[in-house]
Short mmCIF file of C-alpha atoms and ligand atoms in Angstrom, two decimals:
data_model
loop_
_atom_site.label_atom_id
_atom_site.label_comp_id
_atom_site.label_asym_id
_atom_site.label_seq_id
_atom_site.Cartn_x
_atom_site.Cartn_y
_atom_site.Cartn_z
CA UNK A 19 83.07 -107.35 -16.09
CA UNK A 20 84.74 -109.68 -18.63
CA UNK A 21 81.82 -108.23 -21.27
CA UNK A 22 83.09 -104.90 -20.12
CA UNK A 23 87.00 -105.61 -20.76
CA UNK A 24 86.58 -107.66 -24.37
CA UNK A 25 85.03 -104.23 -25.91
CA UNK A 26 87.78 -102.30 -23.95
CA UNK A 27 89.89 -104.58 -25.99
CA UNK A 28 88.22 -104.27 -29.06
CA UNK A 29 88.50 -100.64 -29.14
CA UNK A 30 92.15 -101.50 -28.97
CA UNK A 31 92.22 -103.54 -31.99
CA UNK A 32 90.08 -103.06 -34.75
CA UNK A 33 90.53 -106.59 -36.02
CA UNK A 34 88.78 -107.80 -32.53
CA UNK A 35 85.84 -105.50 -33.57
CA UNK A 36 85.35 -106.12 -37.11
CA UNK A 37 85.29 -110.27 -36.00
CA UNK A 38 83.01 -109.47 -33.45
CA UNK A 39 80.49 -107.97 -35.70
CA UNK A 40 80.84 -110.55 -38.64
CA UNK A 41 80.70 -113.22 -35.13
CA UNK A 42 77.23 -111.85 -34.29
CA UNK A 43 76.12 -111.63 -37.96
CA UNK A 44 77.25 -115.21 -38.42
CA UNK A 45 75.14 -116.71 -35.91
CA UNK A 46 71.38 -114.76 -37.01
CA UNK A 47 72.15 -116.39 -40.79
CA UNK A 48 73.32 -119.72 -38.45
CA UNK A 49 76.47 -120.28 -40.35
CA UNK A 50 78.50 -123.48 -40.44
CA UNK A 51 81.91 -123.43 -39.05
CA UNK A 52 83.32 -123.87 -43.01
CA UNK A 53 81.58 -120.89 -43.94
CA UNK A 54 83.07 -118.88 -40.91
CA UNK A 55 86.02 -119.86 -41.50
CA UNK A 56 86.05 -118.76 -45.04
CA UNK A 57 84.50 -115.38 -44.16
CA UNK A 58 86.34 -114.50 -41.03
CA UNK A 59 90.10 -114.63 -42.65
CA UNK A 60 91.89 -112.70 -45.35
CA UNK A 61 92.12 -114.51 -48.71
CA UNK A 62 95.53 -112.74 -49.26
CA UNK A 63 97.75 -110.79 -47.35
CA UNK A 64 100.95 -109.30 -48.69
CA UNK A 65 103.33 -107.28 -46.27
CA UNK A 66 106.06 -104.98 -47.88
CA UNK A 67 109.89 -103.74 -46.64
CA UNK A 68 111.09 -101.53 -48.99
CA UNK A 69 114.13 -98.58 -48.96
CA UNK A 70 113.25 -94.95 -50.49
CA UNK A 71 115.92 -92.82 -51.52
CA UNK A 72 115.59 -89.60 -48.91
CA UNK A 73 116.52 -86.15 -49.88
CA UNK A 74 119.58 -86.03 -48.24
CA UNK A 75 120.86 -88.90 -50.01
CA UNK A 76 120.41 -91.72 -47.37
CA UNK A 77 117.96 -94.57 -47.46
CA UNK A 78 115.16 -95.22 -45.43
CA UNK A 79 112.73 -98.49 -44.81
CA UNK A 80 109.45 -98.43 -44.64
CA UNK A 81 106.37 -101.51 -44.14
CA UNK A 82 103.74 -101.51 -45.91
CA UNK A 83 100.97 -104.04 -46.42
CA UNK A 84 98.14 -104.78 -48.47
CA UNK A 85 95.15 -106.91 -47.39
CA UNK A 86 92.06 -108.91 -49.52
CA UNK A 87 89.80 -110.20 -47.69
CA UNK A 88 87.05 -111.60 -49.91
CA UNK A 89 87.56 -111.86 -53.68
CA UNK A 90 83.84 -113.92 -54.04
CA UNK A 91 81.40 -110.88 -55.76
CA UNK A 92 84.53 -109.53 -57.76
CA UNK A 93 87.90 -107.59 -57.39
CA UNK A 94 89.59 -106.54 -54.53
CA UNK A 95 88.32 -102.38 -53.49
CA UNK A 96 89.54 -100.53 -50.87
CA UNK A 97 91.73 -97.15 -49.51
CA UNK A 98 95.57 -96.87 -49.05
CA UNK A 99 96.46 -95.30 -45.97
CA UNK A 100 99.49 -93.89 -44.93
CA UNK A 101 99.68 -93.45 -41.55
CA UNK A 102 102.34 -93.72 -38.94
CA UNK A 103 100.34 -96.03 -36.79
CA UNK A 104 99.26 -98.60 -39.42
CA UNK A 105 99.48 -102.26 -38.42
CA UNK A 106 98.15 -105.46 -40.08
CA UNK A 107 95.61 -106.04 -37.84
CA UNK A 108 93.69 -102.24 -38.63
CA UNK A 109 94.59 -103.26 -42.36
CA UNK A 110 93.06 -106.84 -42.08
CA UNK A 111 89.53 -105.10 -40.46
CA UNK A 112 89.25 -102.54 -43.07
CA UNK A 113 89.47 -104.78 -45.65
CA UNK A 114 86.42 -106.72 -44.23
CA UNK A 115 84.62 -103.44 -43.28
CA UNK A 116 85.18 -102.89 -47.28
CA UNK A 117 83.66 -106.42 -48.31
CA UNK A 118 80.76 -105.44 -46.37
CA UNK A 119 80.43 -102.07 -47.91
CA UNK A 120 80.50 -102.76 -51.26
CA UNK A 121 78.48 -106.25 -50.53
CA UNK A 122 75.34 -103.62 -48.61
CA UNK A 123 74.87 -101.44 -51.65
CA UNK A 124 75.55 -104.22 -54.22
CA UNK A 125 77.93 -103.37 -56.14
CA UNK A 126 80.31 -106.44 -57.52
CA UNK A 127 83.75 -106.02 -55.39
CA UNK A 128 85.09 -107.82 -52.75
CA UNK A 129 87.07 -105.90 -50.11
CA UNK A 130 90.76 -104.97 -49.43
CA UNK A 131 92.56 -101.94 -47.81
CA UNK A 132 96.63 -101.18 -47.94
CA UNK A 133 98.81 -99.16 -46.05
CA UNK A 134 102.19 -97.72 -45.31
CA UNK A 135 103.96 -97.10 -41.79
CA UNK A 136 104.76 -93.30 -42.13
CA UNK A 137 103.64 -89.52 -41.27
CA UNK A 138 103.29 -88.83 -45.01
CA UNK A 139 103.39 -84.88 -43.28
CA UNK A 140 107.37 -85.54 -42.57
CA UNK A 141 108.20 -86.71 -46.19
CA UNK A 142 109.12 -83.49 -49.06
CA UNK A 143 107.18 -84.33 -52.20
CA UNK A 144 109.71 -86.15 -53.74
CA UNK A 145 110.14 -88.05 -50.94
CA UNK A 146 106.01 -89.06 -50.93
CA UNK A 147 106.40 -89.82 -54.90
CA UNK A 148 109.29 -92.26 -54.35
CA UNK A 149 107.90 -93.97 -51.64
CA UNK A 150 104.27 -94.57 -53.24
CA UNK A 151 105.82 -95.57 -56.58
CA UNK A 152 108.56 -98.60 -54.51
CA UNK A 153 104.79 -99.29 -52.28
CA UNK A 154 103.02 -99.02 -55.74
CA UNK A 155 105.79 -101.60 -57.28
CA UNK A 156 105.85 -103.91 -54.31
CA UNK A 157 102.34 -104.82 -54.45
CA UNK A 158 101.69 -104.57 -58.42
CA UNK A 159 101.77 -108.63 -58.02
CA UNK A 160 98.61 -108.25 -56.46
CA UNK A 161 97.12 -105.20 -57.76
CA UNK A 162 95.10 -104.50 -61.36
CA UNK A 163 92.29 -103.33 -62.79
CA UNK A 164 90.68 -106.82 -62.86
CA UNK A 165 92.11 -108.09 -59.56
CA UNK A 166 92.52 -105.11 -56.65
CA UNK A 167 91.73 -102.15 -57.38
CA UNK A 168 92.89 -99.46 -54.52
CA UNK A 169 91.67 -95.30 -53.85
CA UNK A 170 92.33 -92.69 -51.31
CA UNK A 171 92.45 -93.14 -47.72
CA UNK A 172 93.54 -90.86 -44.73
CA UNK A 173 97.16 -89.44 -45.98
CA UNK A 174 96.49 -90.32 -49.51
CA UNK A 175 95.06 -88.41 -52.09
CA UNK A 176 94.55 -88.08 -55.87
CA UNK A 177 97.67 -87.39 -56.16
CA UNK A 178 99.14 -90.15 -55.13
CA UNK A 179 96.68 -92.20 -57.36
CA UNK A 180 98.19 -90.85 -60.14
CA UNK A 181 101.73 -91.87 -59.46
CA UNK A 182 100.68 -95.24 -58.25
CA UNK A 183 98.03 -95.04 -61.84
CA UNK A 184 101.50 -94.28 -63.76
CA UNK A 185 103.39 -96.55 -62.05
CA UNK A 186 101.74 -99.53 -62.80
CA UNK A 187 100.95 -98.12 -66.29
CA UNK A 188 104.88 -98.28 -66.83
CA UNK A 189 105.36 -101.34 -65.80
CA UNK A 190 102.55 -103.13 -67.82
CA UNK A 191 103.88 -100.73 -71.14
CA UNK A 192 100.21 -99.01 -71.31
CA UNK A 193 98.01 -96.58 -69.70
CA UNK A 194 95.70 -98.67 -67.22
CA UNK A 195 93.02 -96.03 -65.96
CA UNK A 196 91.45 -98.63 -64.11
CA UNK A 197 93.83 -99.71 -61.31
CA UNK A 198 93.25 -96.93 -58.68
CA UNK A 199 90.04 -94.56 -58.37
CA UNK A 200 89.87 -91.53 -56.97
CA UNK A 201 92.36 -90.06 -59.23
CA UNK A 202 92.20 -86.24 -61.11
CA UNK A 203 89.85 -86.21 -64.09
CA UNK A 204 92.24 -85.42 -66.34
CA UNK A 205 93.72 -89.00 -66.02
CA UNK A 206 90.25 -90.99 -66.34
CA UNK A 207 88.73 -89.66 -62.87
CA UNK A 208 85.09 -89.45 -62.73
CA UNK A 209 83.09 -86.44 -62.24
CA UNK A 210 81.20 -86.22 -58.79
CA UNK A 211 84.16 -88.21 -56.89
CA UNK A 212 84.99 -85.37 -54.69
CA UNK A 213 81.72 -84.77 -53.47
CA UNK A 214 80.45 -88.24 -53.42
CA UNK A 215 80.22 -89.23 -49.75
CA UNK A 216 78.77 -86.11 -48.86
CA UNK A 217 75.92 -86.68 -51.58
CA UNK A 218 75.51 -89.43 -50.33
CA UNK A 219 74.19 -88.54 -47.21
CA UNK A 220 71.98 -86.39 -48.60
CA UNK A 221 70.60 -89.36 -50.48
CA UNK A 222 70.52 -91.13 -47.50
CA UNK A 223 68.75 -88.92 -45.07
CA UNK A 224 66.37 -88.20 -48.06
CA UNK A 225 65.35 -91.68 -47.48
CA UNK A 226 65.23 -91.71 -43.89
CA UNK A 227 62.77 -89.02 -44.37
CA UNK A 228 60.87 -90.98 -46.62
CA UNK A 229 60.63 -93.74 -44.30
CA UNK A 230 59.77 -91.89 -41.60
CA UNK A 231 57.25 -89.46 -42.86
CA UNK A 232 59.41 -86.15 -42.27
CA UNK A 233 60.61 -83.17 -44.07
CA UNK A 234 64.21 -82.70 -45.50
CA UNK A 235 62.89 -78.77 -45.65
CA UNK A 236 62.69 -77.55 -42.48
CA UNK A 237 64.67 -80.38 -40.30
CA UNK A 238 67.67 -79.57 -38.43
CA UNK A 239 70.84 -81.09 -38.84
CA UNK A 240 74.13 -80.79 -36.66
CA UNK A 241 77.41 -82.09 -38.81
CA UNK A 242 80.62 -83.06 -36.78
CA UNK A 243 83.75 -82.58 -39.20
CA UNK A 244 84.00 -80.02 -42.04
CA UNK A 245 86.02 -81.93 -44.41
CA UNK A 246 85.80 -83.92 -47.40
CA UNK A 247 82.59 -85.60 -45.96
CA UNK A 248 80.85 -82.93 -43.31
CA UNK A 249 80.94 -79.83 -45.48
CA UNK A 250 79.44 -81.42 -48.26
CA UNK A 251 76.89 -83.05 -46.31
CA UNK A 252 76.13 -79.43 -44.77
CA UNK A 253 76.25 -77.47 -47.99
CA UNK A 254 74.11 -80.11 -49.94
CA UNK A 255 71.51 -80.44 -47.28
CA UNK A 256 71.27 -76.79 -46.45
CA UNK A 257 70.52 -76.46 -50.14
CA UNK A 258 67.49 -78.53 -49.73
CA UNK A 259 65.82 -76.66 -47.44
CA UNK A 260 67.60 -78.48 -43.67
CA UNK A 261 68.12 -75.80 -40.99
CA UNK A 262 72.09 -77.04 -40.36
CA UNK A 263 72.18 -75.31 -37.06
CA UNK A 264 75.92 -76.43 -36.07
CA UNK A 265 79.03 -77.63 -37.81
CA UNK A 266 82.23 -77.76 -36.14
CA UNK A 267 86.11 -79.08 -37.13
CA UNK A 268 89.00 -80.26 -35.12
CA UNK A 269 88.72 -76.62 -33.33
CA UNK A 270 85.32 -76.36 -32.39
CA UNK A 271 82.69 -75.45 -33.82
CA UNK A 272 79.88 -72.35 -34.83
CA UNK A 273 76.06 -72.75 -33.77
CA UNK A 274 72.59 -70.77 -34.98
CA UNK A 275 69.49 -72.24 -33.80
CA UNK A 276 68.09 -70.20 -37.12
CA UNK A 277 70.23 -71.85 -39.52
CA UNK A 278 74.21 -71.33 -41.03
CA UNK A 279 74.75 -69.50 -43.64
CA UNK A 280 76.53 -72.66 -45.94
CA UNK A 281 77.88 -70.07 -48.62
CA UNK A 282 80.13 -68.04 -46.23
CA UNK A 283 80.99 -71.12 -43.80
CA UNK A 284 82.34 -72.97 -46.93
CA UNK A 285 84.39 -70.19 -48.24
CA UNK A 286 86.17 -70.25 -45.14
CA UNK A 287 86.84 -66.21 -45.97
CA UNK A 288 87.56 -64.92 -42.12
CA UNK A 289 91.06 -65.06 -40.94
CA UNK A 290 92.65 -68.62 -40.09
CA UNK A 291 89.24 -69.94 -41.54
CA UNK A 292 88.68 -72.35 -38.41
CA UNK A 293 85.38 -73.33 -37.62
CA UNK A 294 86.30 -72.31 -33.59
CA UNK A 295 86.44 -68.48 -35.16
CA UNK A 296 84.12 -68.54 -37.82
CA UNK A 297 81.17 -65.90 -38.55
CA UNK A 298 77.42 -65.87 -38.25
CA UNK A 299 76.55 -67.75 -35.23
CA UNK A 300 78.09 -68.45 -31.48
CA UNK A 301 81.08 -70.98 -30.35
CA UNK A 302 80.43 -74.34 -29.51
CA UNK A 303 82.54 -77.18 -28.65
CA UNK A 304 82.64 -80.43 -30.28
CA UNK A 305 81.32 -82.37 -27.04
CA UNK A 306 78.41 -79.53 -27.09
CA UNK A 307 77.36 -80.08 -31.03
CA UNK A 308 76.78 -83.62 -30.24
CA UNK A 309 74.37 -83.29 -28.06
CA UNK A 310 72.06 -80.65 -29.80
CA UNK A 311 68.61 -81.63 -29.91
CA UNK A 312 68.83 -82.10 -33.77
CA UNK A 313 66.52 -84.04 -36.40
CA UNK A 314 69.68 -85.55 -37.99
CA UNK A 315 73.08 -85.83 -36.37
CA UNK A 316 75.84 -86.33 -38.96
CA UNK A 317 79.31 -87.56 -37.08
CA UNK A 318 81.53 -87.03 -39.98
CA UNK A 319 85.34 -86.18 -37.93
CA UNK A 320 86.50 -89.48 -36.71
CA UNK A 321 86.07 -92.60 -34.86
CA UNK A 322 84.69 -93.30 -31.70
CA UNK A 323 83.33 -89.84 -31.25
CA UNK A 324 80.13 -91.04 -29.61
CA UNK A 325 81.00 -93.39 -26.79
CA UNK A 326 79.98 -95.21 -23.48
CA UNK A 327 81.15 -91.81 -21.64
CA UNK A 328 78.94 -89.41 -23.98
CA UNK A 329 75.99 -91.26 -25.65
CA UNK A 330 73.28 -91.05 -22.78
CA UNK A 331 73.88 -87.09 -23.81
CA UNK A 332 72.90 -87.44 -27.49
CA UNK A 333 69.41 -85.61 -28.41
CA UNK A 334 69.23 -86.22 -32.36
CA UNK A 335 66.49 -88.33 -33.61
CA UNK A 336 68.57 -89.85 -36.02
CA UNK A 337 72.08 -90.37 -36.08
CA UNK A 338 73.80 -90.92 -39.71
CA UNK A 339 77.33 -92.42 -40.29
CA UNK A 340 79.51 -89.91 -42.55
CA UNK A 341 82.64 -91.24 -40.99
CA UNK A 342 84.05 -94.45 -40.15
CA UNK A 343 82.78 -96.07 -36.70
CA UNK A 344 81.97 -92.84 -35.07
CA UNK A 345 79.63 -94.75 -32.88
CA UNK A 346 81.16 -97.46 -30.53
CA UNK A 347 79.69 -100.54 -29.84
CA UNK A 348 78.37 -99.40 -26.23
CA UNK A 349 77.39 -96.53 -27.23
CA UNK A 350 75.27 -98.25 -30.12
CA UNK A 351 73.17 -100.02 -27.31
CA UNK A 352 72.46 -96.57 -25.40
CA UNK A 353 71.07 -94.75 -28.77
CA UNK A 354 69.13 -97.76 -29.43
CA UNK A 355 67.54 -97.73 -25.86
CA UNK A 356 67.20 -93.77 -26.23
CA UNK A 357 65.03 -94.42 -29.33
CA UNK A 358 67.88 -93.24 -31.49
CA UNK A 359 68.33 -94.64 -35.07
CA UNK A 360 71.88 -94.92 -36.24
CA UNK A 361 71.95 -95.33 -39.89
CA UNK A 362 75.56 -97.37 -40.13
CA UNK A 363 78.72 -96.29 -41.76
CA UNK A 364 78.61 -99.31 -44.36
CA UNK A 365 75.37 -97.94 -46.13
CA UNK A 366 75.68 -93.92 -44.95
CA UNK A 367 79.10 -92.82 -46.09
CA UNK A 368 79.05 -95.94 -49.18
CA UNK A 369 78.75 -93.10 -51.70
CA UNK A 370 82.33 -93.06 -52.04
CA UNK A 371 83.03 -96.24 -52.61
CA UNK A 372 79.94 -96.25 -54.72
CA UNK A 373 81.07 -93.07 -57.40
CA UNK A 374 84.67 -94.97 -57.31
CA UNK A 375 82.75 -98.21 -58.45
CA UNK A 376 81.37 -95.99 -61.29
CA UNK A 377 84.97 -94.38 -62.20
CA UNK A 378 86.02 -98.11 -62.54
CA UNK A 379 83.40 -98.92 -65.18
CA UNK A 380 84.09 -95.52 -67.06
CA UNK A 381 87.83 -96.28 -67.19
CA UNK A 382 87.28 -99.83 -68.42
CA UNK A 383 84.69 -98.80 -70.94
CA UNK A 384 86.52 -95.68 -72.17
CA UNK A 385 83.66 -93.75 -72.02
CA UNK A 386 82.88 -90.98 -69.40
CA UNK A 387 79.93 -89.92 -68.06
CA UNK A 388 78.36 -86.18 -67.46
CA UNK A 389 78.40 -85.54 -63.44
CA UNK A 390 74.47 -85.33 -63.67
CA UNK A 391 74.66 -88.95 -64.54
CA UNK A 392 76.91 -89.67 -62.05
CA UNK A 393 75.15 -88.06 -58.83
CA UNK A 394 71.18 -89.61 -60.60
CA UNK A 395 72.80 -93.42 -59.92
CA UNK A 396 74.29 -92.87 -57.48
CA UNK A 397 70.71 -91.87 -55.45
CA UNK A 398 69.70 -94.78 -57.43
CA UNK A 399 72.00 -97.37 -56.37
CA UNK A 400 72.40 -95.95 -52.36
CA UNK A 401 68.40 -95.08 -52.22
CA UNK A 402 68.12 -98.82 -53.05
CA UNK A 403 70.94 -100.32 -50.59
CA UNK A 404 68.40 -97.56 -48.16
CA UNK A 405 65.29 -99.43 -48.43
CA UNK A 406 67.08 -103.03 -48.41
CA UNK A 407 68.70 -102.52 -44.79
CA UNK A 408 65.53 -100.70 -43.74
CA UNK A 409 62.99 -104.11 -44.92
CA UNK A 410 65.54 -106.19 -43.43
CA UNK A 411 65.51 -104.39 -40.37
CA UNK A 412 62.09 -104.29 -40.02
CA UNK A 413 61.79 -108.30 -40.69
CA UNK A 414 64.51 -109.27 -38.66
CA UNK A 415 63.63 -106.90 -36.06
CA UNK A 416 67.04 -105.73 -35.88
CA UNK A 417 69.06 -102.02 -36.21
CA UNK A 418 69.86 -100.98 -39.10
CA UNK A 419 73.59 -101.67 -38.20
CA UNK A 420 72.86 -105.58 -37.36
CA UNK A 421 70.69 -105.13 -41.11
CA UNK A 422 73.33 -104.13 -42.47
CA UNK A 423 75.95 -106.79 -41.71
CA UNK A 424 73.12 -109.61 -42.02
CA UNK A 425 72.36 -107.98 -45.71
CA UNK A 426 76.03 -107.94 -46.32
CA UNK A 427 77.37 -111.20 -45.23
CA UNK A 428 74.46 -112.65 -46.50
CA UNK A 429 75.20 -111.94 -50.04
CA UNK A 430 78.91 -113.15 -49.39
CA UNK A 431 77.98 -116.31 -48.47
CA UNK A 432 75.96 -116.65 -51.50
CA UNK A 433 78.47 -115.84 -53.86
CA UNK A 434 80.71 -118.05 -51.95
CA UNK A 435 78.26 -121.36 -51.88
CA UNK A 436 76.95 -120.67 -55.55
CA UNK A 437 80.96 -120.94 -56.61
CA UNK A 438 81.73 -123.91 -54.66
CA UNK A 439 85.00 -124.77 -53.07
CA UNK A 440 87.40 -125.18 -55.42
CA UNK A 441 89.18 -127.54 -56.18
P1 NAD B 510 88.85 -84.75 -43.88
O1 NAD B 510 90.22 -84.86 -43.37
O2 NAD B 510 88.58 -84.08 -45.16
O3 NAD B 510 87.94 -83.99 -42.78
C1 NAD B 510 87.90 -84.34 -41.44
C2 NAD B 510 87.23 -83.19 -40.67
O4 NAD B 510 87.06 -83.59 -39.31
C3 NAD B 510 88.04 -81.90 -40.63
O5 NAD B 510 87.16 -80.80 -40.68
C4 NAD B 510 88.72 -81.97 -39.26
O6 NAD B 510 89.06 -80.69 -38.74
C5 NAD B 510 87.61 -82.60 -38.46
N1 NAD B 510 88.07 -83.25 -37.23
C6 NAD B 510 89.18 -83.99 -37.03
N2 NAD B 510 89.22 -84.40 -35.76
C7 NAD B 510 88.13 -83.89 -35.15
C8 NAD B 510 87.62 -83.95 -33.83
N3 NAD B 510 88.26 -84.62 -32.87
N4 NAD B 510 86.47 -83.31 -33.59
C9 NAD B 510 85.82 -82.63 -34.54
N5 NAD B 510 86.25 -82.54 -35.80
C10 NAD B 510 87.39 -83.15 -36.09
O7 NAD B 510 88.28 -86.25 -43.87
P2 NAD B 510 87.05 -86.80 -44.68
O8 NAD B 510 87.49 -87.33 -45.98
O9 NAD B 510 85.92 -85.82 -44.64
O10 NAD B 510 86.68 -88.07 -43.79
C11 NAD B 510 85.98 -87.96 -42.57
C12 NAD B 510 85.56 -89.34 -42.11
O11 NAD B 510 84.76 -89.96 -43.11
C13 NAD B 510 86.69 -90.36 -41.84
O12 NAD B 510 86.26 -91.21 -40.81
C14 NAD B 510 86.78 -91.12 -43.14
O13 NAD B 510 87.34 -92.41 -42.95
C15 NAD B 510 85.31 -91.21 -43.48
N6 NAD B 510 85.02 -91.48 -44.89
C16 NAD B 510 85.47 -90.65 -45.86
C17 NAD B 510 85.15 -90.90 -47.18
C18 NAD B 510 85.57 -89.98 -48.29
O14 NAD B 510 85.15 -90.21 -49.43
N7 NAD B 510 86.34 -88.93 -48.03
C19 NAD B 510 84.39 -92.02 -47.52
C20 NAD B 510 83.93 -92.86 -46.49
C21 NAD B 510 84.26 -92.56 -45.19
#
């Protein structure tokens, strides 16, 4: 009963869940109580009130924070969001979820995540570029290409990493490329950013494959969310050979037990262009595509779409992350006793964060790269981060989730006891 209302809390706040995870990691690597302590708060935390001019000539306040957690294996990386339900608390886990992240596939950032109170839907345009370059301003004491480096999060997009890019750029009297990813090309983007999370899923189920002695050609793959992530996880996969049988959006979705066609689904041709409507195979609702007797399973909407109420439905032999903590905790424990493998959000949908890591090092280096370059390390360095959660798993006897975090933390603490406590 009390087990029962703690995750009921949890799902409440995020912060309770992201502690909970780094608790349980924690006690496998039997941390001292310093080293928790270290890991489990935010190094910095910076919380913003700031007026924007409004259209109509009045002003407005808006919050706004911005979060590092763990500064040990290098700068600050994370998303912006601007949402109206942002609070410190979500802001505070994310930023740890991103220390992990970029601590499981190795690359050298520690982890942050900002965001502002508001609909960004209710602002006009010049409205969204005032407020982003005052946000932008108010936390340009902590942000830089060598200290915190932010990107695109739900209700931002490259646009708004351009006026937050130029923003900065004013204020320091030169261009600084470097200080947001995920911005257009034209402005020292990378090639391959767009698609980059959906690639690498690909890359990822390529080595789940591997490991488990099956084909990519031939398997059959159900993708929940048609967005940034989902449709080019379908398209990409379909291209190799995978029978994706269903994809759906927040309408519902379109099933063929012999396989979509990718090239009209992603036109999105047919009138309205929702997924609820679309041509080529029969309706089927979201609660329906999750429980298709599927090779892979790719949950790549929202969170919390597989839960305590629907998991004992699930049918996929493997279940891979594109979104962020589709799976709740409860629901974890059913797949696992189901025989399911989850492959976890931290290593499934890192290819993001990964491609962003390489826009960083283009900008810095002024030198860009071809997109074949691009998409060949990036298989290299996620394919890698693959097979270390999977030995780990194996050795610890773990999930690949508890892996994960153990892999994760583990090189943290490292970093952290190699440095010392200063002074
Ligand atoms: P997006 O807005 O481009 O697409 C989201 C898709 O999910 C849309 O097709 C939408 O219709 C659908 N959707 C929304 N609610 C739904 C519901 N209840 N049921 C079914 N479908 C629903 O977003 P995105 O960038 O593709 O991100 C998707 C997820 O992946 C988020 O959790 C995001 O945090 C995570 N993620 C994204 C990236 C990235 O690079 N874009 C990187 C890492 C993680």
């Amino acid at each position: 009963m009390a087990l029962k209302r703690a995750s009921a809390e949890a799902a409440l706040n995020p912060l309770e869940t992201a502690l909970a995870q780094f608790d349980a990691a924690a006690e496998r690597l039997r941390l001292d109580d310093g080293m928790r302590g270290i890991l489990r708060a935010a190094k910095r935390e910076l919380s913003v009130h700031f007026p924007v001019q409004m259209d109509d000539g009045s002003t407005r306040m808006f919050s706004g924070y911005r979060v590092q957690h763990n500064l040990a294996r290098g700068p600050a990386k994370g998303g912006i969001r601007y949402h109206p339900a942002v609070t410190l608390d979500e802001v505070r886990a994310l930023a740890m979820w991103m220390t992990w992240k970029s601590a499981v596939v190795n690359i050298p950032y520690g982890g942050a995540k900002g965001g502002v109170v508001v609909d960004p839907r209710s602002l006009s345009v010049t409205e969204l570029e005032n407020l982003t370059r005052r946000y932008a301003t108010e936390i340009s004491i902590v942000i830089g290409s060598n200290e915190d480096i932010p990107a695109p999060d739900m209700g931002t997009d490259g646009r708004v990493m351009a006026w937050i890019m130029d923003t900065i750029s004013m204020h320091r009297g030169h261009t600084v490329a470097g200080v947001v990813t995920g911005k257009p090309v034209s402005i020292g983007g990378t090639l391959g950013r767009l698609e980059a999370t959906g690639r690498g899923i690909l890359f990822v189920i390529g080595e789940v494959a591997r490991q488990h002695k099956i084909q990519v050609e031939g398997a059959t793959v159900a993708v929940q969310g048609f967005g940034n992530v989902g449709s080019v996880a379908a398209i990409l996969l379909a291209k190799e050979g995978a029978k994706v049988i269903a994809v759906s959006d927040s309408t519902g979705g379109v099933y063929n037990q012999q396989g979509l066609d990718m090239g009209t689904l992603s036109k999105r041709g047919w009138p309205g262009g929702r997924l609820d409507t679309a041509p080529g195979g029969d309706r089927i609702s979201n609660e329906e595509l999750l429980s298709l007797p599927v090779d892979f399973l790719v949950p790549a909407a929202m969170e919390g779409q597989i839960g305590a109420a629907n998991a004992a439905g699930v049918r996929a032999r493997f279940v891979v992350e594109g979104a962020n903590g589709p799976v709740t905790p409860e629901a974890d424990a059913v797949l696992a006793g189901n025989g399911i493998t989850v492959v976890p959000d931290i290593l499934a949908n890192a290819g993001g964060v990964i491609v962003s890591y390489f826009e960083w090092v283009q900008d810095l280096q002024f030198f860009f790269w071809e997109e074949d370059e691009v998409n060949e390390r990036l298989k290299r360095v996620i394919g890698r981060a693959y097979r270390d959660v999977a030995r780990t798993a194996q050795e610890e006897n773990v999930s690949m989730r508890e892996a994960a975090m153990l892999l994760a933390v583990g090189r943290v603490v490292e970093a952290t006891r190699v440095r010392g406590i200063y002074p």
